[in-house]
Tab-separated table of C-alpha atoms in Angstrom:
chain	number	residue	atom	x	y	z
A	1	PRO	CA	10.334	4.743	6.001
A	2	ALA	CA	11.578	7.656	4.698
A	3	PRO	CA	15.230	7.733	4.006
A	4	THR	CA	16.075	10.024	6.367
A	5	THR	CA	13.939	8.014	9.268
A	6	PRO	CA	15.060	4.710	8.550
A	7	LEU	CA	15.467	3.396	11.983
A	8	THR	CA	12.612	3.311	13.463
A	9	GLY	CA	10.447	1.908	11.777
A	10	LEU	CA	12.874	-0.795	10.981
A	11	ARG	CA	12.947	-1.225	15.173
A	12	ILE	CA	9.005	-1.164	15.221
A	13	MET	CA	8.919	-4.544	12.489
A	14	LYS	CA	11.519	-5.920	13.985
A	15	GLU	CA	8.661	-6.056	17.165
A	16	TRP	CA	5.834	-6.497	15.024
A	17	LYS	CA	7.501	-9.997	13.265
A	18	LYS	CA	7.159	-11.872	16.733
A	19	ILE	CA	3.062	-11.023	16.343
A	20	PHE	CA	2.562	-11.197	12.655
A	21	PRO	CA	2.630	-14.234	10.341
A	22	LYS	CA	5.258	-13.842	7.655
A	23	GLY	CA	4.614	-11.990	4.938
A	24	VAL	CA	2.159	-10.207	6.494
A	25	LEU	CA	3.538	-7.068	6.824
A	26	ASN	CA	6.874	-6.231	5.139
A	27	ILE	CA	9.195	-3.318	5.508
A	28	VAL	CA	11.532	-1.802	2.604
A	29	SER	CA	13.651	0.906	3.432
A	30	GLY	CA	15.662	2.684	0.537
A	31	CYS	CA	17.233	5.959	-0.729
A	32	ASP	CA	15.586	8.294	-3.114
A	33	SER	CA	18.770	9.774	-4.686
A	34	LEU	CA	19.465	6.349	-5.779
A	35	ASP	CA	18.403	5.438	-9.060
A	36	PHE	CA	16.174	2.730	-8.136
A	37	ASN	CA	13.873	4.351	-5.844
A	38	VAL	CA	11.931	1.793	-3.808
A	39	GLY	CA	8.902	4.336	-2.908
A	40	ALA	CA	8.074	4.611	-6.536
A	41	HIS	CA	8.328	1.275	-7.247
A	42	LEU	CA	6.284	-0.099	-5.345
A	43	ALA	CA	3.637	3.026	-5.816
A	44	LYS	CA	2.954	1.866	-9.501
A	45	HIS	CA	3.125	-1.715	-9.049
A	46	SER	CA	0.490	-3.394	-10.807
A	47	LYS	CA	0.275	-5.658	-7.541
A	48	VAL	CA	-0.466	-2.930	-5.284
A	49	ARG	CA	-3.938	-1.587	-5.080
A	50	LYS	CA	-3.954	0.965	-1.841
A	51	VAL	CA	-1.555	3.047	-1.025
A	52	SER	CA	-0.906	4.798	2.588
A	53	PHE	CA	1.925	7.664	3.196
A	54	THR	CA	2.356	9.808	5.274
A	55	GLY	CA	4.890	13.270	4.455
A	56	SER	CA	5.097	15.940	2.539
A	57	VAL	CA	3.192	17.322	0.179
A	58	ALA	CA	5.294	17.429	-2.562
A	59	THR	CA	6.312	13.738	-2.410
A	60	GLY	CA	2.139	13.356	-1.678
A	61	LYS	CA	1.137	14.558	-5.326
A	62	ALA	CA	4.241	12.767	-6.713
A	63	ILE	CA	2.282	9.331	-5.261
A	64	MET	CA	-0.976	10.323	-6.137
A	65	GLY	CA	0.375	11.043	-10.156
A	66	VAL	CA	1.601	7.568	-9.961
A	67	CYS	CA	-1.368	5.992	-8.735
A	68	ALA	CA	-3.640	7.503	-10.826
A	69	SER	CA	-2.200	5.508	-14.190
A	70	ASP	CA	-3.959	2.136	-12.736
A	71	ILE	CA	-6.583	4.093	-10.238
A	72	LYS	CA	-5.530	2.836	-7.109
A	73	ARG	CA	-6.860	3.723	-3.655
A	74	LEU	CA	-5.244	6.289	-2.082
A	75	THR	CA	-4.795	7.826	1.890
A	76	LEU	CA	-2.519	10.843	2.531
A	77	GLU	CA	-1.674	12.603	5.678
A	78	LEU	CA	0.059	15.367	4.203
A	79	GLY	CA	2.064	18.743	5.989
A	80	GLY	CA	0.098	21.564	7.718
A	81	ASN	CA	0.075	25.166	8.501
A	82	ASP	CA	-1.556	24.985	11.609
A	83	ALA	CA	-3.120	27.875	12.808
A	84	ALA	CA	-3.719	28.985	16.718
A	85	ILE	CA	-6.317	31.248	17.569
A	86	VAL	CA	-5.974	33.115	21.223
A	87	CYS	CA	-8.689	34.889	22.500
A	88	LYS	CA	-8.516	38.370	24.618
A	89	ASP	CA	-10.309	36.208	27.362
A	90	CYS	CA	-7.994	33.615	27.744
A	91	ASP	CA	-5.747	32.806	30.378
A	92	VAL	CA	-2.396	34.290	29.078
A	93	LYS	CA	0.328	33.050	30.894
A	94	ASP	CA	-0.916	29.062	30.578
A	95	ALA	CA	-2.465	29.225	27.250
A	96	ALA	CA	1.098	30.412	26.045
A	97	LYS	CA	2.734	27.515	28.103
A	98	LYS	CA	0.560	25.031	26.107
A	99	ILE	CA	0.593	26.779	22.988
A	100	PHE	CA	4.699	26.584	23.174
A	101	SER	CA	4.791	22.893	23.796
A	102	ARG	CA	2.047	22.012	20.915
A	103	ALA	CA	4.491	24.372	18.948
A	104	PHE	CA	7.809	23.391	19.632
A	105	ALA	CA	7.522	19.388	20.633
A	106	ASN	CA	10.044	17.461	18.555
A	107	SER	CA	11.399	20.880	17.645
A	108	GLY	CA	8.534	21.637	15.728
A	109	GLN	CA	8.782	18.570	13.145
A	110	VAL	CA	5.057	18.147	13.671
A	111	CYS	CA	2.923	18.031	10.756
A	112	VAL	CA	-0.046	18.982	13.151
A	113	ALA	CA	2.167	20.718	15.164
A	114	ILE	CA	0.905	24.444	15.756
A	115	LYS	CA	3.228	26.913	13.102
A	116	ARG	CA	0.738	30.068	13.068
A	117	CYS	CA	-0.296	31.975	16.408
A	118	PHE	CA	-3.074	35.127	15.681
A	119	VAL	CA	-3.578	36.168	19.000
A	120	HIS	CA	-6.131	39.446	20.042
A	121	LYS	CA	-4.805	42.804	20.744
A	122	ASP	CA	-5.476	42.844	23.854
A	123	VAL	CA	-3.568	40.336	24.925
A	124	TYR	CA	-0.631	40.103	22.243
A	125	GLU	CA	1.967	42.032	24.173
A	126	PRO	CA	2.048	39.812	27.340
A	127	PHE	CA	1.210	36.356	25.688
A	128	CYS	CA	4.852	37.853	22.930
A	129	GLU	CA	6.432	38.384	26.190
A	130	ALA	CA	5.496	34.755	27.977
A	131	ILE	CA	6.072	32.760	25.419
A	132	SER	CA	9.446	34.229	24.321
A	133	ALA	CA	10.396	33.865	27.892
A	134	LEU	CA	9.598	29.934	27.275
A	135	ALA	CA	11.658	29.801	24.371
A	136	THR	CA	14.527	31.726	25.556
A	137	GLU	CA	14.360	28.877	28.494
A	138	ALA	CA	14.523	25.913	25.814
A	139	LYS	CA	16.972	26.763	24.521
A	140	ASP	CA	19.371	25.224	27.547
A	141	LYS	CA	17.449	22.536	27.190
A	142	CYS	CA	18.264	21.700	23.576
A	143	GLY	CA	20.613	18.992	22.925
A	144	ASN	CA	22.001	14.717	22.745
A	145	GLY	CA	18.531	13.354	23.884
A	146	LEU	CA	20.261	11.039	26.096
A	147	ASP	CA	21.611	13.524	28.449
A	148	ALA	CA	19.320	14.408	31.483
A	149	GLY	CA	17.238	17.475	31.362
A	150	VAL	CA	17.608	17.368	27.445
A	151	GLU	CA	13.509	18.242	26.260
A	152	PHE	CA	14.656	19.039	22.124
A	153	GLY	CA	16.646	17.823	20.052
A	154	PRO	CA	18.231	18.960	16.589
A	155	LEU	CA	16.193	19.250	12.567
A	156	ASN	CA	16.430	15.964	11.195
A	157	ASN	CA	18.908	16.677	8.906
A	158	LYS	CA	20.854	19.797	6.964
A	159	ALA	CA	18.817	20.177	4.016
A	160	GLN	CA	15.831	20.892	7.004
A	161	PHE	CA	17.789	22.816	9.352
A	162	ASP	CA	18.919	25.304	5.802
A	163	ARG	CA	15.442	25.617	5.282
A	164	ILE	CA	14.216	26.871	8.761
A	165	SER	CA	17.457	29.377	9.159
A	166	ASP	CA	16.457	30.407	5.081
A	167	LEU	CA	12.854	31.120	6.671
A	168	VAL	CA	13.885	32.646	9.491
A	169	GLN	CA	16.323	35.031	7.884
A	170	ASP	CA	13.633	35.923	4.828
A	171	ALA	CA	11.190	36.936	8.087
A	172	VAL	CA	13.760	39.320	9.505
A	173	ALA	CA	15.023	40.621	6.290
A	174	GLN	CA	11.212	41.531	5.687
A	175	GLY	CA	10.926	43.743	8.748
A	176	GLY	CA	10.365	40.533	11.259
A	177	LYS	CA	11.386	40.867	14.935
A	178	LEU	CA	12.800	37.952	16.633
A	179	LEU	CA	11.665	37.913	20.359
A	180	ALA	CA	13.603	34.384	21.243
A	181	GLY	CA	16.306	32.712	19.230
A	182	GLY	CA	16.734	32.762	15.557
A	183	ALA	CA	20.433	30.946	15.427
A	184	ARG	CA	21.909	27.685	15.430
A	185	ILE	CA	23.197	26.127	18.686
A	186	GLY	CA	26.709	25.552	18.875
A	187	ASN	CA	28.649	24.470	15.751
A	188	LYS	CA	27.717	20.806	15.697
A	189	GLY	CA	24.996	18.791	14.595
A	190	PHE	CA	21.417	20.703	13.457
A	191	PHE	CA	20.396	22.134	16.549
A	192	TYR	CA	18.249	25.636	16.170
A	193	ALA	CA	17.675	27.654	19.327
A	194	PRO	CA	12.944	27.423	19.421
A	195	THR	CA	12.212	31.261	17.774
A	196	VAL	CA	9.848	33.537	18.199
A	197	VAL	CA	9.171	36.151	15.405
A	198	VAL	CA	6.542	39.021	15.420
A	199	ASN	CA	6.086	41.765	12.567
A	200	VAL	CA	5.147	39.611	10.352
A	201	GLN	CA	2.338	39.406	7.694
A	202	GLU	CA	1.017	36.876	5.023
A	203	GLY	CA	3.019	36.908	2.002
A	204	VAL	CA	5.618	36.382	4.102
A	205	ARG	CA	7.307	32.574	3.718
A	206	LEU	CA	7.600	31.784	7.354
A	207	VAL	CA	3.371	32.364	7.664
A	208	ASP	CA	2.870	30.929	4.126
A	209	GLU	CA	4.927	28.075	4.144
A	210	GLU	CA	4.884	24.747	6.321
A	211	GLN	CA	7.967	25.444	8.317
A	212	PHE	CA	8.460	21.719	10.211
A	213	GLY	CA	10.874	23.277	12.524
A	214	PRO	CA	11.358	25.177	15.638
A	215	ALA	CA	10.288	28.964	15.032
A	216	LEU	CA	6.978	30.221	15.184
A	217	PRO	CA	5.676	33.490	13.847
A	218	ILE	CA	3.101	35.597	15.483
A	219	MET	CA	0.487	37.779	14.582
A	220	SER	CA	-2.196	40.212	16.262
A	221	PHE	CA	-6.070	40.267	14.931
A	222	GLU	CA	-8.560	43.032	15.965
A	223	THR	CA	-11.598	40.991	15.298
A	224	GLU	CA	-13.195	37.135	15.897
A	225	ASP	CA	-14.242	37.191	11.279
A	226	GLU	CA	-10.791	38.884	10.635
A	227	ALA	CA	-9.287	35.773	12.828
A	228	ILE	CA	-11.022	33.044	11.214
A	229	ALA	CA	-10.906	34.342	7.670
A	230	ARG	CA	-6.693	34.788	8.064
A	231	ALA	CA	-6.421	31.136	9.645
A	232	ASN	CA	-7.865	29.538	6.114
A	233	SER	CA	-6.053	32.121	4.285
A	234	THR	CA	-4.318	28.629	3.472
A	235	ALA	CA	-4.154	25.976	1.242
A	236	PHE	CA	-3.201	23.803	4.059
A	237	GLY	CA	-6.169	22.030	6.524
A	238	LEU	CA	-4.787	19.665	8.841
A	239	GLY	CA	-5.387	21.086	12.199
A	240	GLY	CA	-6.173	24.241	14.247
A	241	SER	CA	-7.080	25.272	17.666
A	242	VAL	CA	-8.811	28.288	19.810
A	243	TRP	CA	-7.811	28.924	23.057
A	244	SER	CA	-10.425	30.768	24.960
A	245	SER	CA	-12.361	30.788	28.363
A	246	ASP	CA	-15.366	30.698	26.588
A	247	VAL	CA	-15.674	27.349	25.671
A	248	LYS	CA	-19.065	27.191	24.350
A	249	ARG	CA	-17.614	30.325	21.640
A	250	ALA	CA	-14.311	28.693	20.968
A	251	ALA	CA	-16.598	26.221	19.784
A	252	GLU	CA	-18.895	28.101	17.186
A	253	LEU	CA	-15.279	29.684	16.063
A	254	ALA	CA	-13.740	26.339	15.870
A	255	ASN	CA	-16.414	25.437	13.693
A	256	GLN	CA	-15.780	27.937	11.469
A	257	LEU	CA	-11.506	26.630	10.589
A	258	VAL	CA	-10.813	25.143	7.526
A	259	ALA	CA	-9.361	21.538	8.664
A	260	GLY	CA	-9.596	17.771	8.899
A	261	SER	CA	-9.303	18.046	13.292
A	262	VAL	CA	-9.630	21.464	15.493
A	263	TRP	CA	-8.960	21.882	19.217
A	264	VAL	CA	-10.574	23.770	22.193
A	265	ASN	CA	-7.783	24.994	24.527
A	266	ASP	CA	-5.797	21.853	23.034
A	267	HIS	CA	-3.765	20.766	20.348
A	268	MET	CA	-2.426	18.068	18.506
A	269	THR	CA	-4.127	15.305	20.939
A	270	VAL	CA	-5.128	12.828	18.947
A	271	LEU	CA	-7.509	10.231	20.147
A	272	GLU	CA	-7.641	6.354	19.405
A	273	GLY	CA	-10.493	5.494	17.190
A	274	VAL	CA	-11.203	9.312	16.053
A	275	PRO	CA	-10.877	10.176	12.301
A	276	PHE	CA	-7.552	12.033	12.042
A	277	GLY	CA	-6.808	13.332	8.384
A	278	GLY	CA	-6.750	16.815	6.114
A	279	VAL	CA	-8.558	18.552	3.810
A	280	GLY	CA	-7.100	21.075	0.802
A	281	ILE	CA	-3.393	19.871	-0.012
A	282	SER	CA	-3.158	18.410	3.310
A	283	GLY	CA	-4.351	15.432	2.739
A	284	LEU	CA	-6.984	12.464	1.617
A	285	GLY	CA	-9.299	9.978	3.541
A	286	ARG	CA	-8.807	9.621	7.209
A	287	GLU	CA	-6.330	7.619	9.716
A	288	GLY	CA	-8.088	6.659	13.176
A	289	GLY	CA	-11.085	4.063	13.821
A	290	LYS	CA	-13.831	3.032	11.657
A	291	ALA	CA	-12.916	5.908	8.815
A	292	ASP	CA	-9.218	3.906	8.790
A	293	LEU	CA	-10.669	0.656	8.652
A	294	ARG	CA	-13.095	1.763	5.727
A	295	GLU	CA	-9.988	3.424	3.910
A	296	PHE	CA	-8.553	-0.473	3.048
A	297	THR	CA	-12.154	-1.922	2.018
A	298	GLU	CA	-14.255	-1.582	-1.071
A	299	PRO	CA	-17.754	-1.160	-0.802
A	300	HIS	CA	-19.051	-5.138	-2.257
A	301	SER	CA	-23.342	-5.371	-3.531
A	302	VAL	CA	-24.332	-8.762	-4.405
A	303	HIS	CA	-27.515	-8.780	-6.362
A	304	PHE	CA	-30.071	-11.626	-6.036
A	305	ALA	CA	-33.108	-11.868	-9.202
A	306	LYS	CA	-36.323	-11.076	-7.884
A	307	GLU	CA	-37.995	-14.960	-7.866
């Protein structure tokens, strides 16, 4: 598991050990800052023939480089910069509510969370008003996850907290306007208020990079072609979504988004058995269903001489 989130993996393994024979599954935790890096050692070891990794693009690239030495098979599920396109015919309040939940779930710390929002100019103002109201309300629901009524927890570590703070400050410095949030909550822990930023465009780090935290940039568009082009103007390609009351037209737009998973009037829902993964720097290979099983096998052809 990641050195910043080892406990969940260790707890799950404790239960799995009751099911699987000894040696079938093993978990080894470590720290990247130590001289001996567990992940790097396992990835480059000659007896390891397959590496499946979920994490950052930077670490994925490093693993890919290590695995190149002996052509290991790879599955990489990396970061995303998912765009949601809100059409002018959508139910604004309903879309705002659902998009908020898909952008700020786990305080935005989800690889396939909504991280950019493009809204048609005709519904831009009411949409921004609706989602910023939800963000303001959510501030009072941030805290210890064991407390009643809490729905949003802290950022995982100081480095990520500092990154979110820096991205939001940079956006404001470049003309961005805060409709909600934009600051730390309290003086203990890494709690950051759900944040909505407008008046930003491509070229601003909050728009171009994966923030992986509770800060959502919202931009307006005039035509569907513009929205598709801007949504696709990224090296990422994990997920995307289209929000419209015209499901047929939304599906046509969804087919134009360059991403491994695209939703219509939803986002982030992953069904069992449906392949999941990214294109571009968002990953390599697929998880889930038969496609996942194939990632862990090799075709084997046996030929017989013709008599």
